Amino acid sequence: MPDHTPPASPRQGRRRPTILDVAAAAGVSKGLVSKVLNGSAGPSAATTQRVLAVAERMGYRKDRTATLLAQRRTRLIGVTIIPSNLYHGELAEEIQSMVDTAGYETVLGAMTATHDERRAIETLIDFRCEALLLLGPTMPEAELAPLVEGIPTVCVGRPLNLPGVDVVRADDKQGIADVVDHLVALGHRGIVHVDGGTGHIAAVRRRAYRAAMRRHGLDATVLSGGLTEHQGAAALKRLRADAGVTAIVAYNDRTAVGLIEALESRGVNVPAGMSVAGFDDSLMARHPRMALTTVNQSPIEQARLAVQAAIDRLSGDDGERREIVLPTRLVIRGSTGAAPVSP
Amino acid sequence: MPDHTPPASPRQGRRRPTILDVAAAAGVSKGLVSKVLNGSAGPSAATTQRVLAVAERMGYRKDRTATLLAQRRTRLIGVTIIPSNLYHGELAEEIQSMVDTAGYETVLGAMTATHDERRAIETLIDFRCEALLLLGPTMPEAELAPLVEGIPTVCVGRPLNLPGVDVVRADDKQGIADVVDHLVALGHRGIVHVDGGTGHIAAVRRRAYRAAMRRHGLDATVLSGGLTEHQGAAALKRLRADAGVTAIVAYNDRTAVGLIEALESRGVNVPAGMSVAGFDDSLMARHPRMALTTVNQSPIEQARLAVQAAIDRLSGDDGERREIVLPTRLVIRGSTGAAPVSP
DNA sequence: CTGAAAGCGCTAACAC
DNA sequence: GTGTTAGCGCTTTCAG
């Protein structure tokens, strides 16, 4: 006689009670239970009481899967995130609150070495998220387009000219320009940029750096970096010692922090021997020990506006694609200083 | 005539194609399509080809909700996380990879100000996660028990004596003891502890601190702190200036970092004026600028073991509750130094 | 090899 | 007020 376990089911305690079990135990129909559970008008106070009590006692929890299938909506908002990026963490916390109060739920799609952006987005879509919030997406526009087609998406942190995709971002160009201006004002002329790799935002900042240098009549040098501390540190190997470089404009705070680490481990003091500026003004940058000169891009405001845009779309706002560009704010701290006088 | 939009449906592009649409377009039954899509044996090569092509062309994506409902399993592993905690971020990335390679998927349940641990866990359960990984849960055991009952759970970072709940944690007691020993060896006697609030791990470390102090015949003083930089900084206000305190054992790196920030903003140099030690050895602590003396608790190893435990349970391992205690490793860096000689 | 049909647990008309 | 019923999109026997 074959054993009678449910197919390929994982070890699981006794079967979860369903709405039917509750209905039976309360002596009513499942339809009624459903209404009670959803607080919809109809059921009498007495029934409501009883059903609720029974449900509670049985430890009943609605099966969201079934609910969603039946309702054909999820009230889910998907957010792509790099967990080890503190700036993403900050944004995510803010987003979570906003989404919460709007009566939706967030689901975080992690991007890691083994789980790239495409997969993260696909996962989110598979969860039937009704809207997507992409934190600093790095995929090329052309690949992103078909992926998010048909689902209200807001892109946080980079420009993206796709129909149906709203954008909330900081003015990266201005931010980088401010950094370069600041360094030039301090007397630096050998200013290099350690970029953020192949992503789109990286390209934007790279261009902004080049434009700013040109404006000052200075030569631009770009070193390929990346999104992590480690990649930032590694970029230093590509810096020629004799190049007369006295300042580095890093892609973001993580890159900058990695650079500072690498510099100081080689005995180069920051800012005495080298000025370093970041981007994001993350918790890391704010700390007096790090005291990173960086660019603040109002994460809270970005989170608020991004969620707002998504909710608006979900509420039927069919208006034009929005592109909200927030001003950046240069935050000058101790990691940048006057250029050393040449010997 | 009533309009015919689906009930309360959010704005959504044309309806997503279902398996039925694909079946119709391919001229086969939906059952067959299902089989093809799942790669199960049966369909002929020709049909497989055709169905796959049609599905691709229509941009078909399976509705996970429906799939799950039908299969009665999700292959989902839920992870609770504090997004702004860098240590959690590190753990999460590692977990994600491990879970990935095991053929499961992770869903992150964020804990924030508006979304407490209970809600995060409930959300995860509502997603029908088959197993739960709780990162440093703070809820009292008695409240946690009914919540996670019946679902394989592994608790990361704190002891938890609950049937069916495996534990992977570092030896906090040893870790704190090492810190205290280290400080005592440096000549400190006025050593206070800024704790992590009301959570369980906080209690464990508090006790460990008290025990270590007692062992050295020193008076213990505990200042209430918290899990964030801000709360760490705030704790300083509660420190009496005349107390002869020369060293602080902080609950974790975030608390320590907050303390250092607050101390240095008051002109107290670390470690010259005050030694500060953290716990976690997060990315933050490792940076030379922060150079935090702290306790490493092998996050990668913890992630690996935690996922392993969860997968084992899901694979039918009904063995005894496991409690894996990893050794900690004191990492001495620049934030602790010799006690100032008293005047 | 393919199709038909019975659910999965819940919601939402629509009757009673 | 309360019960009945028809799905939601998919998987999975079980026949053909």
XYZ file of C-alpha atoms in Angstrom, chain A residues 52-324:
273
model
C -12.835 35.099 14.996
C -12.583 33.158 18.221
C -12.547 29.832 16.449
C -9.967 31.018 13.928
C -7.770 32.284 16.706
C -8.075 29.083 18.645
C -7.182 26.957 15.653
C -4.216 29.146 14.884
C -5.668 29.865 11.505
C -3.745 32.071 9.087
C -5.048 32.940 5.690
C -3.152 31.442 2.830
C -1.954 34.490 1.050
C -1.259 32.450 -2.061
C -4.845 31.440 -2.402
C -6.096 34.881 -1.498
C -3.987 36.504 -4.125
C -4.933 34.027 -6.736
C -8.581 34.655 -6.061
C -8.284 38.406 -5.807
C -6.005 38.772 -8.709
C -3.977 41.308 -6.882
C -1.181 41.180 -4.403
C -0.692 44.659 -2.998
C 2.976 43.861 -3.252
C 5.676 46.300 -4.208
C 8.978 44.789 -5.218
C 12.283 46.444 -4.422
C 15.648 45.402 -5.813
C 18.452 45.827 -3.347
C 22.120 45.087 -2.746
C 22.029 43.954 0.870
C 25.613 44.849 1.628
C 25.149 48.376 0.369
C 24.399 50.531 3.349
C 22.857 53.208 1.212
C 20.412 50.700 -0.211
C 19.660 49.595 3.325
C 18.784 53.125 4.294
C 16.582 53.568 1.265
C 14.897 50.236 1.871
C 13.983 51.068 5.436
C 12.434 54.299 4.335
C 10.615 52.653 1.473
C 9.292 49.978 3.741
C 7.684 52.537 6.019
C 6.102 54.458 3.208
C 4.799 51.354 1.531
C 3.476 50.129 4.841
C 1.454 53.207 5.517
C 0.081 53.098 1.999
C -1.378 49.692 2.754
C 0.950 47.727 0.556
C 3.730 45.319 1.353
C 7.269 45.273 0.129
C 9.248 42.332 -1.038
C 12.969 42.721 -1.309
C 14.766 41.175 -4.245
C 18.415 40.784 -3.357
C 21.110 41.284 -5.926
C 24.248 39.356 -5.158
C 27.083 37.648 -6.925
C 24.942 34.619 -7.656
C 21.723 36.479 -8.205
C 22.033 39.239 -10.725
C 19.693 42.097 -11.378
C 17.755 40.282 -14.061
C 17.035 37.368 -11.774
C 16.107 39.653 -8.923
C 13.592 41.438 -11.116
C 12.214 38.203 -12.486
C 11.766 36.891 -8.986
C 9.909 40.019 -8.025
C 7.667 39.732 -11.040
C 7.045 36.091 -10.305
C 5.826 37.180 -6.916
C 3.278 39.160 -8.848
C 4.472 42.447 -7.463
C 2.160 45.135 -8.705
C 4.915 47.683 -8.965
C 8.678 47.646 -8.995
C 11.158 49.953 -7.347
C 14.595 49.506 -8.828
C 17.411 50.826 -6.676
C 20.208 51.986 -8.904
C 19.596 49.472 -11.673
C 22.693 48.670 -13.681
C 21.183 46.826 -16.592
C 21.226 48.435 -19.997
C 18.000 50.154 -20.906
C 17.344 47.810 -23.798
C 17.438 44.742 -21.599
C 15.420 46.340 -18.856
C 12.628 47.415 -21.153
C 11.098 44.041 -21.993
C 11.603 42.843 -18.435
C 9.509 45.471 -16.734
C 7.106 46.038 -19.560
C 3.545 46.271 -18.404
C 4.348 46.683 -14.755
C 4.523 50.124 -13.172
C 8.156 50.668 -12.392
C 10.060 53.437 -10.771
C 13.719 53.673 -11.252
C 15.578 55.151 -8.329
C 18.893 56.802 -8.864
C 19.484 56.838 -12.570
C 17.909 58.258 -15.663
C 15.964 55.791 -17.721
C 13.918 56.753 -20.685
C 11.395 53.989 -20.887
C 7.659 54.356 -21.390
C 5.835 53.585 -18.197
C 8.918 53.894 -16.065
C 9.033 56.809 -13.683
C 12.345 58.073 -12.483
C 13.386 59.514 -9.179
C 16.995 60.410 -9.023
C 19.500 62.879 -7.831
C 21.297 65.218 -10.133
C 24.441 63.134 -10.428
C 25.944 65.476 -12.921
C 25.660 68.410 -10.592
C 26.874 66.317 -7.682
C 30.045 65.258 -9.424
C 30.590 68.751 -10.781
C 30.386 70.132 -7.265
C 32.963 67.646 -6.079
C 35.357 68.526 -8.867
C 34.832 72.236 -8.315
C 35.493 71.772 -4.650
C 38.727 69.913 -5.315
C 39.872 72.445 -7.859
C 39.141 75.211 -5.390
C 41.412 73.423 -2.957
C 44.182 73.660 -5.500
C 44.074 70.173 -6.933
C 44.829 69.645 -10.570
C 45.693 65.970 -10.729
C 42.207 64.677 -10.092
C 41.291 61.160 -11.161
C 37.993 59.360 -11.117
C 37.606 55.796 -9.888
C 34.410 54.743 -11.542
C 31.641 52.333 -10.652
C 32.127 49.814 -13.394
C 29.832 49.099 -16.275
C 26.506 50.265 -14.896
C 24.551 53.182 -16.201
C 24.935 55.437 -13.194
C 28.633 54.775 -13.393
C 28.584 56.036 -16.964
C 26.672 59.144 -15.976
C 29.119 60.017 -13.244
C 32.057 59.243 -15.473
C 30.754 61.641 -18.083
C 30.017 64.245 -15.463
C 33.550 63.975 -14.184
C 35.005 64.324 -17.660
C 32.827 67.335 -18.403
C 33.766 69.027 -15.175
C 37.467 68.465 -15.759
C 37.185 69.812 -19.259
C 35.420 72.862 -17.958
C 38.418 73.509 -15.747
C 40.838 72.808 -18.539
C 42.218 69.782 -16.742
C 43.053 66.338 -18.036
C 40.645 63.624 -17.086
C 41.766 60.168 -16.022
C 39.334 57.400 -15.281
C 40.328 54.274 -13.387
C 37.957 51.375 -13.491
C 36.619 50.620 -10.042
C 33.355 49.056 -8.991
C 30.591 49.026 -6.458
C 32.379 47.575 -3.474
C 35.096 48.616 -1.074
C 37.263 45.894 -2.432
C 36.992 47.041 -6.015
C 37.705 50.573 -4.921
C 40.856 49.474 -3.194
C 41.922 47.434 -6.184
C 41.666 50.451 -8.457
C 44.597 51.968 -6.692
C 46.917 49.448 -8.281
C 46.109 51.017 -11.589
C 47.191 54.462 -10.476
C 50.615 55.418 -11.715
C 52.647 56.775 -8.869
C 54.319 59.398 -10.980
C 51.125 60.830 -12.352
C 50.954 63.706 -9.915
C 47.536 62.745 -8.713
C 46.471 64.472 -5.523
C 42.752 63.829 -5.439
C 40.299 61.064 -6.255
C 36.661 61.404 -7.101
C 35.203 58.014 -6.235
C 32.063 56.521 -7.702
C 30.384 56.209 -4.339
C 31.051 56.019 -0.631
C 31.891 52.345 -0.695
C 34.447 52.865 -3.404
C 35.847 55.851 -1.548
C 36.055 53.981 1.705
C 37.921 51.158 -0.010
C 40.306 53.668 -1.541
C 41.016 55.336 1.756
C 41.697 51.989 3.281
C 44.123 51.047 0.537
C 45.813 54.434 0.582
C 46.381 54.497 4.285
C 47.628 50.947 4.306
C 50.311 52.196 1.936
C 51.121 55.000 4.256
C 49.406 57.705 2.255
C 47.455 59.905 4.590
C 44.037 61.143 3.592
C 43.664 64.022 3.037
C 47.273 65.131 3.584
C 48.692 62.917 0.867
C 45.547 62.383 -1.155
C 42.061 63.834 -1.067
C 39.196 61.415 -1.603
C 35.537 62.190 -2.156
C 32.605 59.787 -2.281
C 28.982 59.841 -3.274
C 25.795 58.965 -1.349
C 26.457 60.377 2.084
C 25.701 57.016 3.633
C 25.928 56.265 7.321
C 29.502 55.293 6.662
C 30.449 58.662 5.249
C 28.841 60.584 8.043
C 30.924 59.062 10.733
C 33.584 61.503 11.984
C 36.211 58.822 11.723
C 35.520 58.478 8.060
C 34.470 62.058 7.602
C 34.012 61.525 3.941
C 33.483 64.487 1.706
C 30.591 63.257 -0.347
C 27.374 64.097 -2.126
C 24.091 63.835 -0.317
C 21.201 62.762 -2.467
C 18.339 62.923 0.020
C 17.580 59.237 0.415
C 14.491 59.835 2.472
C 13.076 62.171 -0.098
C 13.932 59.765 -2.871
C 12.267 56.905 -1.066
C 9.188 58.988 -0.411
C 8.840 60.168 -3.978
C 9.533 56.767 -5.443
C 6.897 55.071 -3.345
C 4.510 57.900 -4.060
C 4.991 57.491 -7.780
C 4.405 53.766 -7.584
C 1.283 54.153 -5.495
C -0.046 56.810 -7.827
C 0.398 54.515 -10.785
C -1.314 51.718 -8.945
C -4.156 54.058 -8.185
C -4.744 54.588 -11.841
C -2.607 57.611 -12.549
C -2.033 57.270 -16.249
C -0.340 60.591 -16.621
C 2.927 61.214 -18.346
C 6.105 59.506 -17.368
C 7.616 61.437 -14.509
C 11.211 62.220 -14.039
C 11.937 63.778 -10.715
